[in-house]
Tab-separated table of C-alpha atoms in Angstrom:
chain	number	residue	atom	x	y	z
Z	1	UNK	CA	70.928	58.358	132.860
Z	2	UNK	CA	74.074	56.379	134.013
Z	3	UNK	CA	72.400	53.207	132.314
Z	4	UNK	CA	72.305	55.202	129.135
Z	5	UNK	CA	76.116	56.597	129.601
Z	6	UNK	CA	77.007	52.849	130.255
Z	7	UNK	CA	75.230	51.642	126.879
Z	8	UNK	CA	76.907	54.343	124.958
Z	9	UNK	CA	80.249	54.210	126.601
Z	10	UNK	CA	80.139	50.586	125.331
Z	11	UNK	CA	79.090	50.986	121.521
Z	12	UNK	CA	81.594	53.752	120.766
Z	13	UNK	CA	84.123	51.167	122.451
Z	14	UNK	CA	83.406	49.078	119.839
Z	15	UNK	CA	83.626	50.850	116.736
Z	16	UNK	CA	85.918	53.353	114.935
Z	17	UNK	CA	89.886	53.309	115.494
Z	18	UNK	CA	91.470	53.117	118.932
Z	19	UNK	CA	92.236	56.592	120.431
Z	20	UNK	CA	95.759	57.061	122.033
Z	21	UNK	CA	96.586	56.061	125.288
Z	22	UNK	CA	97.544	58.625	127.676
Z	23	UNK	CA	99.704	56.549	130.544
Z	24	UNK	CA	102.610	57.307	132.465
Z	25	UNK	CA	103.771	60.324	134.940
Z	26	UNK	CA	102.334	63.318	133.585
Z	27	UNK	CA	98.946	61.784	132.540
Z	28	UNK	CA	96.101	63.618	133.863
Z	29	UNK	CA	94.767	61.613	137.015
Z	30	UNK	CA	93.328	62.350	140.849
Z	31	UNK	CA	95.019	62.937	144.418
Z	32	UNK	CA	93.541	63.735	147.421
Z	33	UNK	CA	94.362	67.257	147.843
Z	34	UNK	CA	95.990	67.687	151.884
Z	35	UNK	CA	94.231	70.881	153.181
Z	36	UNK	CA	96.677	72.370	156.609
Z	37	UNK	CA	94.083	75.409	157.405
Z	38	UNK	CA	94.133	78.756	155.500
Z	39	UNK	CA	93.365	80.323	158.548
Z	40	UNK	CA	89.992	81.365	156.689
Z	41	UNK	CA	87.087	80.296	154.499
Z	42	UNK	CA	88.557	78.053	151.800
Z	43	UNK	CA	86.436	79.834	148.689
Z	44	UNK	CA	85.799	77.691	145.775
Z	45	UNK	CA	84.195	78.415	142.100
Z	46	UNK	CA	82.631	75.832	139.948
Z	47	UNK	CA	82.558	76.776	136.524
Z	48	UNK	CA	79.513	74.998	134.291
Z	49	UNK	CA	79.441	74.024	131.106
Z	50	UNK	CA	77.757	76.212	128.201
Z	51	UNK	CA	80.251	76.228	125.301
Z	52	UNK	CA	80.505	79.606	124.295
Z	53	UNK	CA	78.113	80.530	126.990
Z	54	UNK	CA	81.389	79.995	129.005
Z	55	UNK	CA	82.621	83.262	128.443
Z	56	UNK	CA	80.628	84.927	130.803
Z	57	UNK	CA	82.240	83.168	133.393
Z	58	UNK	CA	85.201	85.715	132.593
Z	59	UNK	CA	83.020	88.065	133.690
Z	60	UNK	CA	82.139	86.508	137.377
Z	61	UNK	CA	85.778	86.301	137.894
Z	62	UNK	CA	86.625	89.828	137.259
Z	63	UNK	CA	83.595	90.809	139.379
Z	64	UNK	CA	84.496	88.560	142.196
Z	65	UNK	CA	87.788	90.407	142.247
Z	66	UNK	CA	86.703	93.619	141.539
Z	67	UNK	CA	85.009	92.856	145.417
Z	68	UNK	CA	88.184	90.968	146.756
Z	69	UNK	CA	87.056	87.814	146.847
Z	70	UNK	CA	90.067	85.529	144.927
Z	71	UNK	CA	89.103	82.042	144.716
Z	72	UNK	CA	91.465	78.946	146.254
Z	73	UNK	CA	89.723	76.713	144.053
Z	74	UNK	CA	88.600	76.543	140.743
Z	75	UNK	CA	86.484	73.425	139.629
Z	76	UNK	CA	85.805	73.422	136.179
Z	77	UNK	CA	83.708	71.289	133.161
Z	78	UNK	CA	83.900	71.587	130.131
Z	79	UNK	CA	84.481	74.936	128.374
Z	80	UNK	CA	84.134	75.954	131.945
Z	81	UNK	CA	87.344	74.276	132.292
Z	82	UNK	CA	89.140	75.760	129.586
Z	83	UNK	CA	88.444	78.974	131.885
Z	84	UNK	CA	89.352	77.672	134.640
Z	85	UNK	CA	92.659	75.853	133.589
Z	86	UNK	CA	93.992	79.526	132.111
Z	87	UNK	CA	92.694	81.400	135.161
Z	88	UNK	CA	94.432	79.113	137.589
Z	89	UNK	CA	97.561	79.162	135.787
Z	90	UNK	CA	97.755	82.778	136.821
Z	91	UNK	CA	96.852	84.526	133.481
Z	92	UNK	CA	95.116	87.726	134.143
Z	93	UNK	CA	91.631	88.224	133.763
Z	94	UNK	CA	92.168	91.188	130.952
Z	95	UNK	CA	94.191	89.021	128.951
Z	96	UNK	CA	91.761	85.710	128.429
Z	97	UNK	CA	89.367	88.345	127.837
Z	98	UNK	CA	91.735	89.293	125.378
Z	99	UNK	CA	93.192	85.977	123.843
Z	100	UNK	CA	88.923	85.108	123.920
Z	101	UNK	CA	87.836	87.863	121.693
Z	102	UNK	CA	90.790	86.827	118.903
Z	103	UNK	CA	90.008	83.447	119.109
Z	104	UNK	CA	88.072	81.275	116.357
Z	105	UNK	CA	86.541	77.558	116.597
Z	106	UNK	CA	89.006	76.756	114.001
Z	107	UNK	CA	92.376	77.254	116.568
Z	108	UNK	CA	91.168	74.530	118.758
Z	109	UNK	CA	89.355	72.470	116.603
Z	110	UNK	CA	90.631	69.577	114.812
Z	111	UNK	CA	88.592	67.432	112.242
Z	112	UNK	CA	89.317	63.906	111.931
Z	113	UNK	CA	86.451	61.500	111.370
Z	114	UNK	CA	86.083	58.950	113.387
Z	115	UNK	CA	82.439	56.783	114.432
Z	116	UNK	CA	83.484	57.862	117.715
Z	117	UNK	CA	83.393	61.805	116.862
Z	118	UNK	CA	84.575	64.001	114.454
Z	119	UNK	CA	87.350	66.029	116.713
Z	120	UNK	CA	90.048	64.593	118.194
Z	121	UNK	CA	90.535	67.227	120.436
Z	122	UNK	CA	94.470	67.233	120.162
Z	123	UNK	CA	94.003	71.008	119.194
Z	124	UNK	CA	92.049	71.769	122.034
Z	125	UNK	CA	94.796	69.887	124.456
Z	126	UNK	CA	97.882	71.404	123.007
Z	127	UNK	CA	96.164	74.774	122.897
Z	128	UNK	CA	95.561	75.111	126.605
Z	129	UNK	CA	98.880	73.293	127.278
Z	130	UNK	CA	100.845	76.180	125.117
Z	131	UNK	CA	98.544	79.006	127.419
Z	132	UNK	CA	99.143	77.653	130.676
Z	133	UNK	CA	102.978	76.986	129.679
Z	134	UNK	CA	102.863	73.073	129.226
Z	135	UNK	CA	102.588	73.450	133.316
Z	136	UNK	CA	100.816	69.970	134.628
Z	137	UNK	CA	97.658	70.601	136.605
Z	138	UNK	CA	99.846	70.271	140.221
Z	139	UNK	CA	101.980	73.134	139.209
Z	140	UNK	CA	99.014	75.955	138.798
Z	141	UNK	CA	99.362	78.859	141.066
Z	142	UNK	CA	95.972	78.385	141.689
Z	143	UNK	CA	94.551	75.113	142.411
Z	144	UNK	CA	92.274	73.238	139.879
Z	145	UNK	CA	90.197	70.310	139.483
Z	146	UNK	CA	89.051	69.766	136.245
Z	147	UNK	CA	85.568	66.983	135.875
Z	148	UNK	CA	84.847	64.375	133.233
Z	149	UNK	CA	83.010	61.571	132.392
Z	150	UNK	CA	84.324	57.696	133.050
Z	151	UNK	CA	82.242	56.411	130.128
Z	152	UNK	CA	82.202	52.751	131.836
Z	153	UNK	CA	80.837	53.606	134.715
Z	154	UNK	CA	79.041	56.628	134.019
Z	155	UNK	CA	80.324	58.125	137.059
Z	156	UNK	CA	81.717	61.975	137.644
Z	157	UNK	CA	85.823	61.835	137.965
Z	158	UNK	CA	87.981	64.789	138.508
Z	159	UNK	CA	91.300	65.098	137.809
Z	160	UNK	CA	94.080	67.635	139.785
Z	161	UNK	CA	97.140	66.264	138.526
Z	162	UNK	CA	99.002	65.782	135.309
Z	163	UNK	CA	98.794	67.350	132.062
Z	164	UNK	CA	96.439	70.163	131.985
Z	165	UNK	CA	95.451	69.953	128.765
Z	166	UNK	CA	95.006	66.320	128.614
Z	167	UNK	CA	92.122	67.267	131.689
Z	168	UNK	CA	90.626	69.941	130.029
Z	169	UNK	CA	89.769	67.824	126.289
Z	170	UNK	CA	88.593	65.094	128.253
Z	171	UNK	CA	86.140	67.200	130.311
Z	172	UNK	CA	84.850	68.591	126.808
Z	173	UNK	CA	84.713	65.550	124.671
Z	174	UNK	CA	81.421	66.223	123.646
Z	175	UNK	CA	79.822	62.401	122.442
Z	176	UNK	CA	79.303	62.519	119.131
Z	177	UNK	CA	81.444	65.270	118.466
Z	178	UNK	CA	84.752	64.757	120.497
Z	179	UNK	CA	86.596	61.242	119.779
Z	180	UNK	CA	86.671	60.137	123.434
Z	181	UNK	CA	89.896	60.510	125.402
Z	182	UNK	CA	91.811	57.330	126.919
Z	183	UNK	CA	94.010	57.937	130.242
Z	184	UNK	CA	95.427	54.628	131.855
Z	185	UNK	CA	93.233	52.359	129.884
Z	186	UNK	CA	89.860	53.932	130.551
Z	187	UNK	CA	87.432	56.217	128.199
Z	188	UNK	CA	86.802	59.529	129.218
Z	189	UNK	CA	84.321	62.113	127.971
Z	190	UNK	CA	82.571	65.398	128.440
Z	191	UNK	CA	81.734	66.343	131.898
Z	192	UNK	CA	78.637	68.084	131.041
Z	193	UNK	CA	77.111	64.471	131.063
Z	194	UNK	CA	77.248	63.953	135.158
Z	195	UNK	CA	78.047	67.529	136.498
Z	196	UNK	CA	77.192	70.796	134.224
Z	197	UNK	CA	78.267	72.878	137.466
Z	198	UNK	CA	80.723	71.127	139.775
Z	199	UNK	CA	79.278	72.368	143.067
Z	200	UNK	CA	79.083	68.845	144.697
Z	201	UNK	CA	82.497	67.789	143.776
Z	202	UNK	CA	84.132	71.406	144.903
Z	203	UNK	CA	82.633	70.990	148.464
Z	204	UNK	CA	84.502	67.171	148.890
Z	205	UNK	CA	87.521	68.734	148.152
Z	206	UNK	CA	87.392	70.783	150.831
Z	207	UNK	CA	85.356	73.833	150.330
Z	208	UNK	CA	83.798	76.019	152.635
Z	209	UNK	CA	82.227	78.517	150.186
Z	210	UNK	CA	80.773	77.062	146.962
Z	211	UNK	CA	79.845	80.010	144.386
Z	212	UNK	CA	78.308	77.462	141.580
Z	213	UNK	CA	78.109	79.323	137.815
Z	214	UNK	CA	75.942	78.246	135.957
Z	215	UNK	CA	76.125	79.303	132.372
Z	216	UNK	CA	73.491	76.905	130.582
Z	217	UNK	CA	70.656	78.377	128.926
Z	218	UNK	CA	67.225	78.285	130.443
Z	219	UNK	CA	65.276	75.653	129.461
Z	220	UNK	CA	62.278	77.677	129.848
Z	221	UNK	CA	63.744	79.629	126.371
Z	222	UNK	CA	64.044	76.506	124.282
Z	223	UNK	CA	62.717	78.085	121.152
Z	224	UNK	CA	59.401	76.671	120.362
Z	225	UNK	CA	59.751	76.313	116.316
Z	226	UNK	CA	58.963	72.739	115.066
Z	227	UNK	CA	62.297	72.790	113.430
Z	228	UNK	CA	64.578	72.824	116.261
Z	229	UNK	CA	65.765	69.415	117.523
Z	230	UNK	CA	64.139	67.823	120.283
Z	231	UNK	CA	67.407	66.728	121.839
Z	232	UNK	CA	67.726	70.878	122.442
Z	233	UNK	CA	65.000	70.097	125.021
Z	234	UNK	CA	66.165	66.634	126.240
Z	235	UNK	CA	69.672	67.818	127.014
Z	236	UNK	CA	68.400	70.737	128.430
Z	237	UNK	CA	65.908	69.469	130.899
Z	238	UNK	CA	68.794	66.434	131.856
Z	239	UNK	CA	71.206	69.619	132.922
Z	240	UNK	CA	68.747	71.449	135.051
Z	241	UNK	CA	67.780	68.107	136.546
Z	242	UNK	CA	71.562	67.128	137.482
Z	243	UNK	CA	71.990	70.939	138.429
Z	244	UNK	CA	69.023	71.365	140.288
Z	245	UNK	CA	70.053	68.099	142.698
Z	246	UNK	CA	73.633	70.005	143.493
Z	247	UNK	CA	71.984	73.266	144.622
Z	248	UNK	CA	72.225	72.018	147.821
Z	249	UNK	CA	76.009	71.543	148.093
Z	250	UNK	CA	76.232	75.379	146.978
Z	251	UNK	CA	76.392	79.078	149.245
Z	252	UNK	CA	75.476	80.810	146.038
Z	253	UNK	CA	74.102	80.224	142.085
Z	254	UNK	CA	74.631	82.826	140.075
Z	255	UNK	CA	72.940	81.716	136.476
Z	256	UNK	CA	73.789	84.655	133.927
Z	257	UNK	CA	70.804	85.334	131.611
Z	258	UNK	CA	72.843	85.301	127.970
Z	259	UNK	CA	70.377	84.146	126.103
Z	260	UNK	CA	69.728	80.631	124.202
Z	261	UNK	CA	71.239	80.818	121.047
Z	262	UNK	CA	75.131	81.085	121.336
Z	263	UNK	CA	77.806	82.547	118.832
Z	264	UNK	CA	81.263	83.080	118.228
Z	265	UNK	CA	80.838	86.847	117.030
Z	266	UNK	CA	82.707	89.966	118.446
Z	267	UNK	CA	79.235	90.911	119.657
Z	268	UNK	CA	78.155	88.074	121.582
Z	269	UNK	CA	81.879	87.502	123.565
Z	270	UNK	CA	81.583	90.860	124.617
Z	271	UNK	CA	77.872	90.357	125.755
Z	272	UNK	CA	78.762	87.287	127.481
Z	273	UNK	CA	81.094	89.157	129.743
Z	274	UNK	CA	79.024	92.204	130.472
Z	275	UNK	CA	75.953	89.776	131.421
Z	276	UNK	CA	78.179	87.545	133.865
Z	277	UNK	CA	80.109	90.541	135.420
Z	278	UNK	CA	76.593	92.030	136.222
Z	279	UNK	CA	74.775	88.883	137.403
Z	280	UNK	CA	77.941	88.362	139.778
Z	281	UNK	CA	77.968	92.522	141.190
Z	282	UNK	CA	74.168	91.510	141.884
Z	283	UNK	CA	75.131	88.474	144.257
Z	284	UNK	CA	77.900	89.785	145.829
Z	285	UNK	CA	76.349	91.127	149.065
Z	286	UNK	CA	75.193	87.080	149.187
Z	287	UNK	CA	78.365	86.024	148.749
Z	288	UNK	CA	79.930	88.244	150.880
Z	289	UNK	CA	77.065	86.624	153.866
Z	290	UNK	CA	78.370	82.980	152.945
Z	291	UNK	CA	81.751	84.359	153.680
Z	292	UNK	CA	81.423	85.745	156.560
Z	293	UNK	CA	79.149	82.980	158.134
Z	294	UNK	CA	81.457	80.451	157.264
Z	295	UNK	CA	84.495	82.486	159.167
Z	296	UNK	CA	82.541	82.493	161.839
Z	297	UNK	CA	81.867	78.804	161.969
Z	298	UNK	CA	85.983	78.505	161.273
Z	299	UNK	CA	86.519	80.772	164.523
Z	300	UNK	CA	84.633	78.600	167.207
């Protein structure tokens, strides 16, 4: 798969006008986080990718505080990180859930075509910056690492620093779709392509409890109608491949069952956070273990 991300990354180098370089001070980039001891478990979500699908993660959170368990960390790809950038910037729960049943593809979706995509994703970057209140990635109340895709290497980078927004479009720069993002000279795109649901990267920075959310549909739904793309099942099987290998860096999966098809309707965002508020009240006692076995570990 990295060959293939290498191969790519190169073609849409070569073709279509040169995006914007983001450089300087405030442009979205990586430090090591320094971690002095809460004095407990350091809990950490990682929010997957699912597009829509994402909403439900609005549910988990207001489950996992419903039960008083308040992440430290949020790791986030994709539209998972469009949740997580607006959680972590202290917005409460009620009012994304608000601000997501107004919103429309059209207020963060800009057309602009391009052979490298047919977004630029400037709407989707000042958007976020506007909700979070143009507050860089360092200055969250919460803290937040948001993954993408280095499209040279084909690797999994995470930024925790700079402009939020900037993060968050170049974790969902969807190829194809998205016109890559360039920070510092190098091509970025969506994260979904090396990590659908962080859980390996939130446990190297520093995690004692991983809850991984997965909010991809299961591939065992793929519709079975000889008009459906076969890149439906490619990109599914891919996911639950990457996915599958980063179980093991999680203390609990919790993989709503919304459905395959996603939608933008009033009916589906409100389905979306029903289904992930219940599948997260059904792992909680299992959360709750990971907790307490990892204070326990802390305390010898």
């Amino acid at each position: 798969m990295r060959h293939w991300l290498v191969l790519l990354g190169f073609a849409l180098s070569a073709c279509g006008s040169p995006p914007i370089d983001y450089r300087g001070g405030n442009a979205a980039r990586f430090e090591q986080p320094q971690r002095n001891g809460l004095g407990r478990p350091l809990i950490a979500v990682a929010l997957g990718s699912g597009g829509p699908r994402a909403l439900a993660h609005v549910g988990v959170l207001k489950a996992l505080e419903a039960n008083g368990i308040v992440p430290d960390l949020i790791v986030g790809t994709s539209s998972g990180a469009i949740v997580g950038a607006l959680y972590g910037s202290g917005l409460p729960l009620a009012e994304i859930e608000t601000m997501a049943m107004d919103l429309q593809p059209t207020a963060i979706l800009d057309f602009s075509y391009s052979d490298r995509g047919y977004i630029r994703g400037e709407a989707l970057q000042n958007f976020v910056n506007r909700l979070v209140k143009q507050r860089p990635l360092e200055q969250l109340p919460k803290e937040v690492a948001i993954v993408s895709t280095d499209l040279k290497t084909g690797r999994a980078v995470v930024f925790n620093r700079g402009d939020t927004g900037l993060a968050v479009r170049a974790s969902s720069a969807i190829p194809g779709r998205f016109q890559p993002v360039k920070i510092n000279g190098k091509l970025y795109f969506d994260g979904d392509l090396v990590s659908p649901v962080p859980m390996r990267i939130a446990r190297e920075l520093g995690a004692d409890v991983v809850i991984g959310i997965d909010v991809s549909a299961f591939i065992e739904d793929t519709p079975t109608e000889k008009s459906f793309p076969t890149e439906w099942i490619t990109t599914g099987t891919m996911r639950k491949t990457i996915v599958d290998h980063e179980a093991q860096y999680a203390d609990v999966i919790i993989h709503p069952n919304i459905g395959y098809y996603a939608g933008w309707s009033e009916a589906y965002k409100r389905n979306c956070f029903a289904i992930g508020e219940q599948a997260t009240l059904a792992a909680i006692p299992q959360i709750k273990a990971a907790i307490a076995v990892a204070s326990a570990k802390l305390a010898r």
